[in-house]
PDB file of C-alpha atoms in Angstrom:
ATOM      1  CA  MET A   1     -11.502   1.358  32.101  1.00  0.00           C
ATOM      2  CA  ILE A   2      -9.521   1.354  28.747  1.00  0.00           C
ATOM      3  CA  GLU A   3      -8.657   4.989  28.333  1.00  0.00           C
ATOM      4  CA  ARG A   4      -6.624   4.724  31.518  1.00  0.00           C
ATOM      5  CA  TYR A   5      -4.693   1.598  30.229  1.00  0.00           C
ATOM      6  CA  LEU A   6      -3.948   4.008  26.951  1.00  0.00           C
ATOM      7  CA  GLU A   7      -2.708   6.430  29.017  1.00  0.00           C
ATOM      8  CA  LEU A   8       0.470   4.657  29.083  1.00  0.00           C
ATOM      9  CA  HIS A   9       0.674   5.169  25.288  1.00  0.00           C
ATOM     10  CA  LYS A  10      -0.374   8.620  24.597  1.00  0.00           C
ATOM     11  CA  ASP A  11       2.842   9.813  23.889  1.00  0.00           C
ATOM     12  CA  ARG A  12       3.296   7.162  21.312  1.00  0.00           C
ATOM     13  CA  GLN A  13       0.079   8.541  19.405  1.00  0.00           C
ATOM     14  CA  ASN A  14       0.463   5.459  16.930  1.00  0.00           C
ATOM     15  CA  THR A  15       0.550   3.153  19.625  1.00  0.00           C
ATOM     16  CA  TYR A  16      -2.484   4.279  21.392  1.00  0.00           C
ATOM     17  CA  SER A  17      -4.953   4.466  17.907  1.00  0.00           C
ATOM     18  CA  VAL A  18      -4.077   0.780  16.902  1.00  0.00           C
ATOM     19  CA  TYR A  19      -4.045  -0.363  20.624  1.00  0.00           C
ATOM     20  CA  SER A  20      -7.515   1.528  21.397  1.00  0.00           C
ATOM     21  CA  SER A  21      -8.829   0.077  18.213  1.00  0.00           C
ATOM     22  CA  ALA A  22      -7.994  -3.209  18.744  1.00  0.00           C
ATOM     23  CA  LEU A  23      -9.022  -3.062  22.271  1.00  0.00           C
ATOM     24  CA  LYS A  24     -12.412  -1.918  21.210  1.00  0.00           C
ATOM     25  CA  HIS A  25     -12.565  -4.584  18.687  1.00  0.00           C
ATOM     26  CA  PHE A  26     -11.722  -7.636  21.176  1.00  0.00           C
ATOM     27  CA  PHE A  27     -14.321  -6.152  23.146  1.00  0.00           C
ATOM     28  CA  ASN A  28     -16.707  -5.612  20.748  1.00  0.00           C
ATOM     29  CA  LYS A  29     -16.151  -8.847  19.731  1.00  0.00           C
ATOM     30  CA  ILE A  30     -16.386 -11.122  22.540  1.00  0.00           C
ATOM     31  CA  ASN A  31     -19.365  -9.352  23.506  1.00  0.00           C
ATOM     32  CA  LYS A  32     -18.053  -7.935  27.252  1.00  0.00           C
ATOM     33  CA  THR A  33     -17.097  -4.548  28.432  1.00  0.00           C
ATOM     34  CA  PRO A  34     -13.411  -4.603  29.931  1.00  0.00           C
ATOM     35  CA  GLU A  35     -14.919  -4.112  33.606  1.00  0.00           C
ATOM     36  CA  GLU A  36     -16.998  -7.494  32.780  1.00  0.00           C
ATOM     37  CA  PHE A  37     -13.751  -9.331  30.851  1.00  0.00           C
ATOM     38  CA  VAL A  38     -11.219  -8.764  33.634  1.00  0.00           C
ATOM     39  CA  GLU A  39     -13.882  -9.840  36.503  1.00  0.00           C
ATOM     40  CA  LEU A  40     -13.982 -12.653  34.518  1.00  0.00           C
ATOM     41  CA  CYS A  41     -10.246 -13.337  34.580  1.00  0.00           C
ATOM     42  CA  LYS A  42      -9.514 -12.426  37.896  1.00  0.00           C
ATOM     43  CA  ASN A  43     -12.288 -15.125  38.862  1.00  0.00           C
ATOM     44  CA  ASP A  44     -11.334 -18.050  35.738  1.00  0.00           C
ATOM     45  CA  LEU A  45      -8.546 -17.034  34.448  1.00  0.00           C
ATOM     46  CA  GLU A  46      -8.384 -20.238  31.653  1.00  0.00           C
ATOM     47  CA  LYS A  47     -11.452 -19.289  30.728  1.00  0.00           C
ATOM     48  CA  GLY A  48     -10.478 -15.968  30.049  1.00  0.00           C
ATOM     49  CA  GLU A  49      -7.207 -16.883  28.453  1.00  0.00           C
ATOM     50  CA  THR A  50      -9.515 -19.675  26.407  1.00  0.00           C
ATOM     51  CA  ILE A  51     -11.872 -16.337  25.179  1.00  0.00           C
ATOM     52  CA  VAL A  52      -8.054 -14.651  23.852  1.00  0.00           C
ATOM     53  CA  GLN A  53      -6.826 -17.178  22.259  1.00  0.00           C
ATOM     54  CA  GLU A  54     -10.171 -18.140  20.416  1.00  0.00           C
ATOM     55  CA  TYR A  55     -10.277 -14.162  19.438  1.00  0.00           C
ATOM     56  CA  ILE A  56      -6.881 -14.422  18.125  1.00  0.00           C
ATOM     57  CA  ASP A  57      -7.813 -17.653  16.483  1.00  0.00           C
ATOM     58  CA  SER A  58     -10.840 -15.988  14.883  1.00  0.00           C
ATOM     59  CA  LEU A  59      -9.039 -13.070  13.592  1.00  0.00           C
ATOM     60  CA  VAL A  60      -6.175 -14.914  11.637  1.00  0.00           C
ATOM     61  CA  ASN A  61      -8.470 -17.706  10.468  1.00  0.00           C
ATOM     62  CA  LYS A  62     -11.443 -16.303   9.659  1.00  0.00           C
ATOM     63  CA  GLU A  63     -10.725 -12.562   9.028  1.00  0.00           C
ATOM     64  CA  GLY A  64      -7.732 -13.058   7.185  1.00  0.00           C
ATOM     65  CA  LYS A  65      -5.354 -11.007   9.529  1.00  0.00           C
ATOM     66  CA  ALA A  66      -1.771 -11.803   9.304  1.00  0.00           C
ATOM     67  CA  ILE A  67      -0.295 -13.632  12.052  1.00  0.00           C
ATOM     68  CA  LYS A  68       2.428 -11.403  12.887  1.00  0.00           C
ATOM     69  CA  SER A  69       0.342  -8.218  13.023  1.00  0.00           C
ATOM     70  CA  THR A  70      -1.853  -9.775  14.843  1.00  0.00           C
ATOM     71  CA  ARG A  71       0.636 -11.009  17.578  1.00  0.00           C
ATOM     72  CA  ASN A  72       2.057  -7.478  17.328  1.00  0.00           C
ATOM     73  CA  ILE A  73      -0.995  -5.648  17.707  1.00  0.00           C
ATOM     74  CA  HIS A  74      -4.053  -7.839  19.067  1.00  0.00           C
ATOM     75  CA  TYR A  75      -2.125  -9.853  21.526  1.00  0.00           C
ATOM     76  CA  TYR A  76      -0.130  -7.385  22.919  1.00  0.00           C
ATOM     77  CA  ALA A  77      -2.703  -4.568  23.350  1.00  0.00           C
ATOM     78  CA  ILE A  78      -4.827  -7.482  25.179  1.00  0.00           C
ATOM     79  CA  ARG A  79      -2.307  -8.573  26.769  1.00  0.00           C
ATOM     80  CA  GLY A  80      -1.426  -4.921  28.125  1.00  0.00           C
ATOM     81  CA  PHE A  81      -4.350  -3.924  29.532  1.00  0.00           C
ATOM     82  CA  LEU A  82      -5.010  -7.095  31.441  1.00  0.00           C
ATOM     83  CA  LYS A  83      -1.776  -6.984  32.902  1.00  0.00           C
ATOM     84  CA  PHE A  84      -2.188  -2.921  33.736  1.00  0.00           C
ATOM     85  CA  TYR A  85      -5.465  -4.185  35.554  1.00  0.00           C
ATOM     86  CA  HIS A  86      -3.446  -7.271  37.499  1.00  0.00           C
ATOM     87  CA  VAL A  87      -4.279 -10.036  35.487  1.00  0.00           C
ATOM     88  CA  GLU A  88      -1.623 -12.093  34.133  1.00  0.00           C
ATOM     89  CA  LEU A  89      -1.739 -14.292  31.462  1.00  0.00           C
ATOM     90  CA  ILE A  90      -0.545 -17.592  32.234  1.00  0.00           C
ATOM     91  CA  ARG A  91      -0.995 -19.689  29.509  1.00  0.00           C
ATOM     92  CA  GLN A  92       0.774 -19.271  26.366  1.00  0.00           C
ATOM     93  CA  ILE A  93      -1.702 -18.281  24.019  1.00  0.00           C
ATOM     94  CA  LYS A  94      -0.096 -18.511  20.458  1.00  0.00           C
ATOM     95  CA  VAL A  95      -0.923 -17.057  17.269  1.00  0.00           C
ATOM     96  CA  ARG A  96      -1.445 -19.752  14.886  1.00  0.00           C
ATOM     97  CA  GLY A  97      -2.965 -19.532  11.240  1.00  0.00           C
ATOM     98  CA  GLU A  98      -4.207 -22.408   9.180  1.00  0.00           C
ATOM     99  CA  SER A  99      -0.693 -21.851   7.048  1.00  0.00           C
ATOM    100  CA  GLN A 100       2.335 -20.580   9.313  1.00  0.00           C
ATOM    101  CA  ASN A 101       3.792 -20.122   5.659  1.00  0.00           C
ATOM    102  CA  LYS A 102       1.271 -17.569   3.721  1.00  0.00           C
ATOM    103  CA  TYR A 103       3.828 -18.354   0.836  1.00  0.00           C
ATOM    104  CA  SER A 104       3.902 -22.072   1.040  1.00  0.00           C
ATOM    105  CA  ASN A 105       1.702 -22.354  -2.127  1.00  0.00           C
ATOM    106  CA  GLN A 106       3.003 -20.168  -4.602  1.00  0.00           C
ATOM    107  CA  LYS A 107       5.834 -21.484  -6.687  1.00  0.00           C
ATOM    108  CA  ILE A 108       9.333 -20.034  -8.229  1.00  0.00           C
ATOM    109  CA  PRO A 109       8.448 -18.817 -11.761  1.00  0.00           C
ATOM    110  CA  THR A 110      10.767 -20.496 -14.580  1.00  0.00           C
ATOM    111  CA  GLN A 111      13.026 -18.528 -17.011  1.00  0.00           C
ATOM    112  CA  GLU A 112       9.906 -18.608 -19.382  1.00  0.00           C
ATOM    113  CA  GLU A 113       7.540 -17.299 -16.921  1.00  0.00           C
ATOM    114  CA  LEU A 114       9.918 -14.229 -16.201  1.00  0.00           C
ATOM    115  CA  ASP A 115      10.889 -13.683 -19.610  1.00  0.00           C
ATOM    116  CA  LEU A 116       6.832 -13.299 -20.604  1.00  0.00           C
ATOM    117  CA  MET A 117       6.688 -10.951 -17.675  1.00  0.00           C
ATOM    118  CA  PHE A 118       9.452  -9.114 -18.560  1.00  0.00           C
ATOM    119  CA  SER A 119       8.386  -8.680 -22.234  1.00  0.00           C
ATOM    120  CA  ALA A 120       4.511  -7.222 -20.897  1.00  0.00           C
ATOM    121  CA  THR A 121       6.509  -4.322 -19.094  1.00  0.00           C
ATOM    122  CA  ARG A 122       5.716  -0.955 -20.211  1.00  0.00           C
ATOM    123  CA  ASP A 123       8.782   1.035 -19.362  1.00  0.00           C
ATOM    124  CA  GLU A 124      12.378   0.982 -17.681  1.00  0.00           C
ATOM    125  CA  THR A 125      11.050   1.218 -14.645  1.00  0.00           C
ATOM    126  CA  GLU A 126       8.614  -1.274 -14.461  1.00  0.00           C
ATOM    127  CA  SER A 127      11.213  -3.756 -15.882  1.00  0.00           C
ATOM    128  CA  ALA A 128      13.499  -2.493 -13.321  1.00  0.00           C
ATOM    129  CA  LEU A 129      11.114  -3.153 -10.240  1.00  0.00           C
ATOM    130  CA  LEU A 130      10.561  -6.455 -11.790  1.00  0.00           C
ATOM    131  CA  SER A 131      14.124  -7.421 -11.458  1.00  0.00           C
ATOM    132  CA  ILE A 132      13.975  -6.398  -7.501  1.00  0.00           C
ATOM    133  CA  VAL A 133      11.405  -8.617  -7.233  1.00  0.00           C
ATOM    134  CA  ALA A 134      12.547 -11.594  -9.399  1.00  0.00           C
ATOM    135  CA  TYR A 135      16.269 -11.486  -8.818  1.00  0.00           C
ATOM    136  CA  THR A 136      16.720 -10.481  -4.617  1.00  0.00           C
ATOM    137  CA  GLY A 137      13.649 -12.552  -3.260  1.00  0.00           C
ATOM    138  CA  LEU A 138      11.908  -9.676  -1.825  1.00  0.00           C
ATOM    139  CA  ARG A 139       8.226  -9.648  -2.368  1.00  0.00           C
ATOM    140  CA  PRO A 140       5.851  -7.800  -4.746  1.00  0.00           C
ATOM    141  CA  GLY A 141       4.664  -5.619  -1.148  1.00  0.00           C
ATOM    142  CA  ILE A 142       7.977  -4.335  -0.028  1.00  0.00           C
ATOM    143  CA  VAL A 143       9.366  -3.686  -3.946  1.00  0.00           C
ATOM    144  CA  THR A 144       5.896  -1.364  -3.996  1.00  0.00           C
ATOM    145  CA  GLY A 145       6.748   0.443  -1.066  1.00  0.00           C
ATOM    146  CA  LEU A 146      10.273   1.504  -2.563  1.00  0.00           C
ATOM    147  CA  VAL A 147       8.205   3.437  -5.301  1.00  0.00           C
TER     148      VAL A 147
END
């Protein structure tokens, strides 16, 4: 069943492999075959939606997955799979985490802290990268991707 659905994405290799992995993970976690889950949803959509919501919540809150990637990968893969087999989710499945903003507990460094960080850089490249993070607001993960 999964392979039939994934045929829609065969020309987009990345989507194909990511959705394949996400769907296999989902069915493994809920302990149901794709056929069993589709049948369950057709007979009791509310129960199926609850299973999807609980799975999405567990990805974010127990496995530490990012909210945005959980929605863009896992939720959309499951929703698309169900839609392919004529099951339309009615309830809005929300991707919610313990903290909607994972940066809310971070603080802006003081000028003294920045000076200390700059004094610890080993070369001009590190200093330049630190300047970009400190004065543009880009997150460190974005800046390291530039290098």
